[in-house]
Coordinates of C-alpha atoms in Angstrom, one line a residue:
M1 CA 177.6 85.1 65.8
N2 CA 175.5 87.8 64.2
V3 CA 175.3 86.6 60.6
S4 CA 173.3 89.5 59.3
S5 CA 175.9 91.9 60.7
D6 CA 178.8 90.0 59.2
V7 CA 177.2 89.8 55.8
A8 CA 176.3 93.5 55.8
T9 CA 179.8 94.5 56.7
F10 CA 182.0 92.2 54.7
G11 CA 179.7 90.5 52.3
P12 CA 179.6 86.8 52.8
L13 CA 183.0 86.9 54.5
R14 CA 184.3 87.2 58.1
I15 CA 187.4 86.7 60.2
A16 CA 187.4 83.6 62.4
S17 CA 189.7 83.2 65.5
V18 CA 192.6 80.9 64.7
H19 CA 192.3 79.6 68.2
S20 CA 188.6 78.6 68.0
R21 CA 188.8 75.9 65.4
L22 CA 186.8 72.7 66.2
P23 CA 188.4 69.3 65.5
L24 CA 187.6 67.6 62.2
A25 CA 184.8 65.1 62.4
E26 CA 186.0 61.5 62.5
L27 CA 184.4 58.5 60.8
P28 CA 183.1 55.9 63.3
A29 CA 185.0 52.7 63.2
S30 CA 183.4 50.1 60.9
P31 CA 184.5 47.0 59.1
M32 CA 185.7 47.4 55.5
I33 CA 183.3 45.4 53.3
A34 CA 184.9 46.1 49.9
V35 CA 188.3 46.8 48.4
P36 CA 188.5 50.6 48.1
W37 CA 188.9 51.9 44.5
H38 CA 192.4 53.3 45.1
L39 CA 193.7 49.9 46.1
R40 CA 192.5 48.2 42.9
R41 CA 194.9 47.7 40.0
I42 CA 193.1 50.2 37.7
A43 CA 194.2 53.1 39.9
S44 CA 197.9 52.4 39.0
D45 CA 197.0 51.3 35.5
C46 CA 195.6 54.7 34.8
I47 CA 199.1 56.1 35.1
E48 CA 201.4 53.2 34.4
L49 CA 199.8 51.3 31.6
P50 CA 202.0 51.3 28.5
K51 CA 200.8 53.4 25.6
V52 CA 197.8 52.1 23.8
P53 CA 196.1 53.4 20.7
L54 CA 193.6 56.1 21.6
P55 CA 190.2 56.3 19.9
S56 CA 189.4 59.4 17.9
L57 CA 187.0 61.8 19.4
T58 CA 183.7 63.0 18.0
H59 CA 181.7 66.1 19.0
V60 CA 178.0 66.6 18.7
R61 CA 175.4 69.1 19.7
V62 CA 171.9 68.5 20.8
P63 CA 169.0 71.0 20.8
G64 CA 168.9 73.4 23.7
L65 CA 172.4 72.7 25.0
D66 CA 174.8 75.5 23.9
C67 CA 177.9 73.3 24.2
T68 CA 179.4 70.3 22.4
I69 CA 179.4 66.8 23.8
A70 CA 182.6 64.8 23.5
L71 CA 182.5 61.0 22.9
P72 CA 185.1 58.5 21.8
S73 CA 184.3 57.2 18.4
Y74 CA 184.5 53.5 17.4
G75 CA 183.4 53.8 13.8
G76 CA 180.7 55.8 12.1
D77 CA 180.1 59.5 11.9
A78 CA 179.3 61.8 14.9
V79 CA 175.6 61.4 14.7
Q80 CA 175.9 57.6 14.6
T81 CA 178.3 57.7 17.6
F82 CA 175.8 59.6 19.7
R83 CA 173.1 57.1 18.7
D84 CA 175.4 54.2 19.7
Y85 CA 176.1 55.9 23.0
V86 CA 172.4 56.6 23.8
G87 CA 171.4 53.1 22.6
A88 CA 174.0 51.5 24.9
L89 CA 172.8 53.5 27.9
Q90 CA 169.3 52.3 27.4
R91 CA 170.2 48.7 26.4
K92 CA 172.5 48.2 29.4
G93 CA 170.1 50.0 31.9
I94 CA 173.0 51.8 33.5
F95 CA 170.8 54.6 34.8
A96 CA 167.7 52.7 35.7
S97 CA 167.2 53.2 39.4
G98 CA 165.0 50.1 39.9
D99 CA 162.6 52.3 41.9
P100 CA 159.0 51.9 40.6
A101 CA 158.4 55.5 41.6
F102 CA 160.8 56.6 38.9
A103 CA 160.0 54.0 36.3
E104 CA 157.6 56.1 34.2
D105 CA 159.9 59.1 34.4
E106 CA 163.0 57.1 33.4
Q107 CA 161.2 55.5 30.4
R108 CA 160.1 59.0 29.2
I109 CA 163.7 60.3 29.6
A110 CA 165.0 57.3 27.6
T111 CA 162.6 57.9 24.8
L112 CA 163.5 61.6 24.7
L113 CA 167.2 60.7 24.5
Q114 CA 166.6 58.3 21.7
T115 CA 164.6 60.9 19.7
T116 CA 167.0 63.8 20.4
T117 CA 168.4 65.1 17.1
A118 CA 172.2 65.3 17.3
T119 CA 174.3 67.2 14.8
Q120 CA 178.1 67.1 14.2
A121 CA 180.0 69.9 15.9
P122 CA 183.5 71.3 15.2
Q123 CA 186.5 70.3 17.4
P124 CA 186.5 72.7 20.4
R125 CA 190.2 73.4 19.9
L126 CA 189.3 75.2 16.7
S127 CA 187.7 78.0 18.7
G128 CA 191.2 79.2 19.8
R129 CA 190.1 79.2 23.4
P130 CA 191.3 76.8 26.2
V131 CA 189.0 73.8 26.3
V132 CA 187.3 73.3 29.7
G133 CA 185.6 69.9 30.2
I134 CA 182.4 69.8 32.3
V135 CA 181.9 66.3 33.8
V136 CA 178.3 65.5 34.3
S137 CA 177.0 62.5 36.1
S138 CA 173.6 62.0 34.6
P139 CA 172.3 61.7 31.0
L140 CA 169.5 64.0 32.1
M141 CA 171.9 66.8 31.7
L142 CA 172.1 66.2 28.0
L143 CA 168.5 67.1 27.6
D144 CA 166.8 70.5 27.5
R145 CA 163.4 69.2 28.5
D146 CA 161.1 70.1 31.4
H147 CA 160.7 67.1 33.7
S148 CA 160.8 66.5 37.5
R149 CA 164.4 65.4 37.9
L150 CA 166.2 68.1 35.9
E151 CA 166.5 70.8 38.6
S152 CA 170.1 71.6 37.9
H153 CA 170.0 72.0 34.1
A154 CA 169.6 75.8 34.4
Y155 CA 172.8 75.9 36.5
L156 CA 174.7 73.8 33.9
K157 CA 173.6 76.2 31.2
D158 CA 174.8 79.1 33.4
A159 CA 178.2 77.4 34.0
I160 CA 178.5 76.9 30.2
A161 CA 177.8 80.6 29.6
R162 CA 180.2 81.7 32.3
I163 CA 183.1 79.6 31.2
R164 CA 182.6 81.0 27.7
A165 CA 182.3 84.6 29.0
E166 CA 185.6 84.1 30.9
G167 CA 187.3 83.1 27.7
G168 CA 187.1 79.3 27.8
E169 CA 185.5 76.8 25.4
P170 CA 183.3 74.4 27.4
V171 CA 182.8 70.8 26.3
I172 CA 180.6 68.2 28.1
I173 CA 182.1 64.9 29.2
P174 CA 179.0 62.7 29.5
P175 CA 178.5 59.9 32.0
C176 CA 179.9 56.4 31.1
A177 CA 181.2 58.0 27.9
D178 CA 182.8 54.7 26.7
I179 CA 179.7 52.6 27.2
H180 CA 179.3 52.1 23.5
A181 CA 182.8 50.6 23.1
P182 CA 182.8 47.3 21.1
N183 CA 185.4 45.7 23.4
P184 CA 184.8 47.0 26.9
G185 CA 187.5 46.4 29.5
T186 CA 190.2 48.2 31.5
V187 CA 192.5 48.9 28.6
T188 CA 189.6 50.3 26.4
R189 CA 188.4 52.5 29.3
I190 CA 191.8 53.9 30.0
A191 CA 192.3 54.7 26.3
A192 CA 188.9 56.4 26.1
C193 CA 189.6 58.5 29.2
R194 CA 193.0 59.5 27.9
A195 CA 191.5 60.5 24.6
L196 CA 188.8 62.6 26.3
A197 CA 191.3 64.2 28.7
Q198 CA 194.1 65.1 26.3
P199 CA 192.5 68.2 24.7
L200 CA 191.4 69.6 28.0
R201 CA 193.2 72.5 29.7
G202 CA 190.6 72.9 32.5
M203 CA 188.0 70.7 34.1
V204 CA 184.9 71.2 36.2
G205 CA 183.4 68.2 38.0
M206 CA 179.7 68.9 38.7
G207 CA 177.6 67.7 41.6
G208 CA 175.2 64.8 41.4
D209 CA 173.9 61.7 43.3
D210 CA 175.6 59.8 46.1
I211 CA 178.9 57.9 45.5
D212 CA 178.6 54.1 45.8
A213 CA 180.2 53.4 49.2
S214 CA 182.1 50.4 47.9
M215 CA 184.4 52.9 46.2
H216 CA 185.8 53.6 49.7
G217 CA 185.2 50.2 51.3
A218 CA 182.0 51.0 53.1
S219 CA 178.3 50.0 53.0
N220 CA 175.6 51.6 51.0
E221 CA 173.1 51.4 53.8
L222 CA 172.9 55.2 54.2
C223 CA 173.4 56.1 50.6
I224 CA 170.7 57.3 48.1
N225 CA 170.6 56.8 44.3
T226 CA 174.0 55.2 43.9
N227 CA 175.3 54.0 40.5
H228 CA 178.5 52.0 40.6
A229 CA 179.1 51.9 36.8
R230 CA 178.9 55.7 36.6
D231 CA 181.3 56.1 39.6
E232 CA 183.8 53.7 38.0
F233 CA 184.0 55.7 34.8
E234 CA 184.2 59.1 36.5
A235 CA 186.9 57.7 38.9
C236 CA 189.1 56.5 36.0
F237 CA 188.6 59.7 34.0
A238 CA 189.3 62.0 37.0
R239 CA 192.4 60.0 37.9
I240 CA 193.8 60.4 34.4
A241 CA 192.7 64.0 34.0
L242 CA 194.2 65.1 37.3
S243 CA 197.6 63.7 36.3
R244 CA 197.7 65.9 33.2
P245 CA 198.5 69.7 32.7
L246 CA 195.1 71.1 33.4
F247 CA 193.4 73.0 36.2
A248 CA 190.3 71.5 37.8
L249 CA 187.4 72.4 40.1
G250 CA 185.6 69.5 41.8
V251 CA 182.2 70.5 43.2
C252 CA 180.2 68.5 45.8
R253 CA 180.0 65.0 44.4
S254 CA 183.3 65.5 42.5
H255 CA 185.0 66.9 45.6
Q256 CA 184.1 63.7 47.4
L257 CA 185.0 61.3 44.5
W258 CA 188.3 62.9 43.7
N259 CA 189.4 62.5 47.4
V260 CA 188.1 58.9 47.4
I261 CA 190.1 57.8 44.3
F262 CA 193.3 59.0 46.0
G263 CA 192.6 57.0 49.2
G264 CA 190.1 59.2 51.0
T265 CA 187.1 58.0 52.9
M266 CA 183.6 59.5 53.4
F267 CA 180.7 60.0 55.7
T268 CA 177.7 58.3 53.9
D269 CA 175.3 60.5 56.0
V270 CA 176.8 63.3 58.0
Q271 CA 173.9 63.8 60.3
R272 CA 173.3 60.2 61.1
Q273 CA 177.0 59.6 61.7
G274 CA 177.3 62.5 64.1
A275 CA 179.3 64.8 61.9
S276 CA 176.6 67.5 61.7
S277 CA 173.9 68.7 64.0
V278 CA 171.7 69.9 61.2
P279 CA 170.6 68.6 57.7
Q280 CA 173.1 69.9 55.2
S281 CA 170.7 70.3 52.3
Q282 CA 169.1 73.8 52.3
R283 CA 166.6 72.6 49.7
G284 CA 164.9 70.9 52.6
I285 CA 164.0 74.4 53.9
E286 CA 163.2 75.7 50.4
L287 CA 166.2 78.0 50.4
P288 CA 167.5 78.5 46.8
L289 CA 171.2 77.4 46.3
S290 CA 171.9 80.9 45.0
E291 CA 171.8 82.0 48.6
P292 CA 174.0 81.0 51.5
Y293 CA 172.8 78.4 54.0
V294 CA 171.6 80.1 57.1
L295 CA 169.1 78.1 59.2
R296 CA 166.9 80.1 61.5
D297 CA 164.2 79.3 64.1
A298 CA 160.6 80.6 64.0
K299 CA 161.7 83.9 65.6
G300 CA 164.5 84.4 63.1
N301 CA 167.3 83.5 65.4
V302 CA 170.3 81.9 63.6
L303 CA 170.6 78.2 64.5
F304 CA 173.4 77.4 62.0
A305 CA 175.3 79.2 59.2
N306 CA 177.6 77.4 56.8
W307 CA 180.7 79.5 57.4
V308 CA 183.7 77.8 55.7
E309 CA 187.0 78.7 57.4
L310 CA 190.0 78.8 55.0
A311 CA 193.4 77.4 55.7
V312 CA 196.1 80.1 55.8
G313 CA 198.2 80.0 52.6
S314 CA 195.6 77.9 50.7
Q315 CA 194.9 78.7 47.1
L316 CA 191.3 79.5 48.1
S317 CA 192.4 81.9 50.8
H318 CA 194.5 83.8 48.2
L319 CA 191.5 83.9 45.8
V320 CA 189.2 85.5 48.3
R321 CA 191.8 87.7 49.9
P322 CA 191.0 90.8 47.8
F323 CA 187.4 90.7 49.1
A324 CA 188.7 91.2 52.6
A325 CA 189.9 94.7 51.8
G326 CA 187.2 96.2 54.0
C327 CA 188.5 94.5 57.1
S328 CA 190.7 96.6 59.5
A329 CA 194.4 96.0 59.3
A330 CA 194.5 94.4 62.7
M331 CA 192.1 91.7 61.5
Q332 CA 193.9 90.8 58.4
P333 CA 194.3 87.0 58.5
W334 CA 197.6 87.0 56.7
A335 CA 198.9 89.2 59.6
G336 CA 198.2 86.3 62.0
A337 CA 195.0 87.7 63.6
G338 CA 192.7 85.0 62.3
L339 CA 191.3 83.0 59.4
L340 CA 189.2 84.1 56.5
A341 CA 185.8 82.5 56.5
I342 CA 183.3 82.6 53.6
L343 CA 179.5 82.0 53.9
T344 CA 178.4 79.3 51.4
N345 CA 175.4 77.3 50.3
S346 CA 175.0 73.6 51.2
N347 CA 173.3 70.8 49.4
H348 CA 174.6 67.4 50.5
H349 CA 174.3 64.6 53.1
Q350 CA 177.6 62.9 52.4
A351 CA 181.1 64.4 53.1
V352 CA 184.8 63.7 52.9
A353 CA 186.0 62.1 56.2
R354 CA 189.7 61.5 55.3
I355 CA 191.4 63.5 52.6
G356 CA 193.0 61.7 49.7
V357 CA 196.7 61.4 49.2
G358 CA 198.1 64.5 47.4
F359 CA 195.3 66.7 48.5
K360 CA 195.5 69.2 51.4
L361 CA 192.8 70.6 53.7
A362 CA 191.8 74.0 52.4
G363 CA 188.5 74.7 54.3
W364 CA 186.2 73.4 57.0
S365 CA 182.8 74.3 58.4
P366 CA 182.6 74.3 62.2
D367 CA 179.4 73.1 63.9
A368 CA 179.4 74.2 67.5
K369 CA 176.5 72.0 68.5
A370 CA 178.1 68.9 67.1
G371 CA 181.5 70.0 68.4
V372 CA 183.3 69.2 65.2
S373 CA 184.1 70.6 61.8
L374 CA 183.3 69.1 58.4
I375 CA 185.8 69.1 55.6
E376 CA 184.5 71.6 53.0
S377 CA 187.4 72.2 50.7
T378 CA 190.6 70.4 49.6
E379 CA 193.3 71.3 47.0
R380 CA 196.2 69.9 45.2
W381 CA 198.7 71.7 42.9
N382 CA 196.3 71.7 39.9
A383 CA 192.8 71.4 41.5
L384 CA 190.4 72.9 44.0
T385 CA 187.5 71.1 45.5
S386 CA 184.4 72.4 47.3
Q387 CA 181.6 70.7 49.1
W388 CA 179.4 73.7 48.4
H389 CA 178.3 74.9 45.0
P390 CA 180.1 78.1 44.0
E391 CA 178.6 77.8 40.5
Y392 CA 175.1 78.4 41.9
M393 CA 175.9 81.4 44.0
K394 CA 175.5 85.0 42.9
D395 CA 178.2 86.9 44.7
P396 CA 181.4 87.8 42.8
M397 CA 183.7 86.1 45.3
Q398 CA 182.1 82.7 44.5
R399 CA 182.0 83.4 40.8
G400 CA 185.7 84.2 40.9
I401 CA 186.4 80.5 41.6
L402 CA 185.2 79.5 38.1
R403 CA 187.1 82.4 36.6
T404 CA 190.3 81.0 38.2
V405 CA 189.7 77.6 36.5
V406 CA 189.5 79.3 33.1
N407 CA 192.5 81.6 33.8
R408 CA 194.7 78.6 34.7
A409 CA 193.4 76.7 31.8
A410 CA 194.6 79.6 29.6
I411 CA 198.0 79.3 31.3
F412 CA 198.2 75.6 30.4
D413 CA 197.1 76.3 26.9
R414 CA 199.9 78.9 26.5
L415 CA 202.4 76.4 27.9
H416 CA 201.4 73.8 25.3
D417 CA 202.1 76.4 22.6
L418 CA 205.5 77.4 24.2
V419 CA 206.7 73.8 24.7
A420 CA 205.7 73.0 21.1
R421 CA 208.1 75.8 20.0
G422 CA 210.8 74.7 22.4
S423 CA 210.6 77.8 24.6
G424 CA 208.4 76.9 27.5
D425 CA 209.7 77.7 31.1
V426 CA 208.2 79.1 34.3
A427 CA 209.8 82.6 33.8
T428 CA 208.4 82.9 30.3
I429 CA 204.8 81.9 31.3
Y430 CA 205.0 84.2 34.4
S431 CA 206.0 87.2 32.3
W432 CA 203.3 86.4 29.7
A433 CA 200.6 86.2 32.4
K434 CA 201.8 89.3 34.3
A435 CA 201.5 91.4 31.2
R436 CA 197.8 90.6 30.9
N437 CA 195.1 92.1 33.1
R438 CA 193.0 89.0 33.2
F439 CA 195.2 87.2 35.7
S440 CA 194.9 87.8 39.4
D441 CA 197.6 88.0 42.0
A442 CA 196.5 84.5 43.1
D443 CA 197.1 83.2 39.6
L444 CA 200.6 84.8 39.5
L445 CA 201.4 83.3 42.9
W446 CA 200.2 79.9 41.7
I447 CA 202.6 80.1 38.7
K448 CA 205.6 80.9 41.0
T449 CA 204.8 78.1 43.5
D450 CA 202.6 75.2 42.5
L451 CA 203.2 75.3 38.8
A452 CA 206.9 75.9 39.3
R453 CA 207.2 72.8 41.6
N454 CA 205.5 70.6 39.1
F455 CA 206.9 72.1 35.9
E456 CA 209.1 69.2 34.8
H457 CA 206.1 66.8 35.0
V458 CA 204.0 69.3 33.0
R459 CA 206.7 69.6 30.3
R460 CA 207.1 65.8 30.0
V461 CA 203.4 65.2 29.6
I462 CA 203.1 68.0 26.9
E463 CA 206.1 66.7 25.1
A464 CA 204.6 63.2 25.1
D465 CA 201.4 64.6 23.7
L466 CA 203.4 66.3 20.9
G467 CA 205.3 63.1 20.2
H468 CA 208.7 64.5 21.1

């Protein structure tokens, strides 16, 4: 494979032979040491629990972060709620790693959080834009400070700016957002997650540290920087949010977690478990995540390139299809000649091994030396997931993935308005979207297929929100 030739000709896209696909990597047999998350009662409780009173939401802003932070309120004004939240984080030591090497840094971060000045912010819905929640997994992301463990803050700020530029209104869903609840427990958590999810029309789950392997019944032996309390909150929130009328993008850690909570399993270290012949973190070779992962030897020869082959008919294949316009007609994948493949970045050492129920395989990365492919992308009717980080990459094809989230959030926002007036149906929303230039052919196809198949569920949820 001549990577430089492919990139020069097609951009970060090529056509892969449909007959050359390597088998998906399989997880080595191992005893289950914990009950996986999807088998615990909370998984069904998230959907089946009778209606409980929802807490009100409060929204705050902190210096340097051009986005509101949403928190459930249990008394007091917005500023006091933020203080209660930060105080509970520090008091309960949820994000203390226990590693002496990080102790000084963690204490400094805790002090910064405690002294951060928060101000009350207006409800995001008042902006008139579809609200897109950004789920972050570390309280570090709430700070605009220069310290050693805040490498991705610039990318968060970029994601915030891009969501707003595409017409969405971003709002941060912070880690363990219900930690300050006076009566913690399953019912309290579900109520908090429902309250946080209800205003959202879109959601982006960001990357982060490793998932605690007990979430999928495995051992933490090969994991790094796990945090069970954080994972439990994110799992409950994601399960509730994905059952609602919104469109979501799960990146890296979120790609993994969302599959796990629906019964998927994971490689806790892809290289040590034989699923990859190379390290999957390009930061190890000092290659910025804005660039695709192409590993070369000292002479410049390509040893590995992270080409993600896309399943025919997948949502992602429809999204990138316009970028294949430069391919000859005989090579068009939708004519049966092959599969679209996109060149992506890579920054992980864990990966999905078995896809969660309700998700479908959308993309995989073949590793000829290992003789297997890694799962790189999955999808369900209202979500896309990617093992790579499209939000870091510069090329328009990758940036179009985030635009799709905002576009479909706008569709759900319009549906809420239509159902409230008693006039919502698929034909009406399709006509509305087709009359506007912002929506792509992939968006229109999604309305006619995935949204249409799930429309009655969507209507029921919206009517319940409206109290009908």
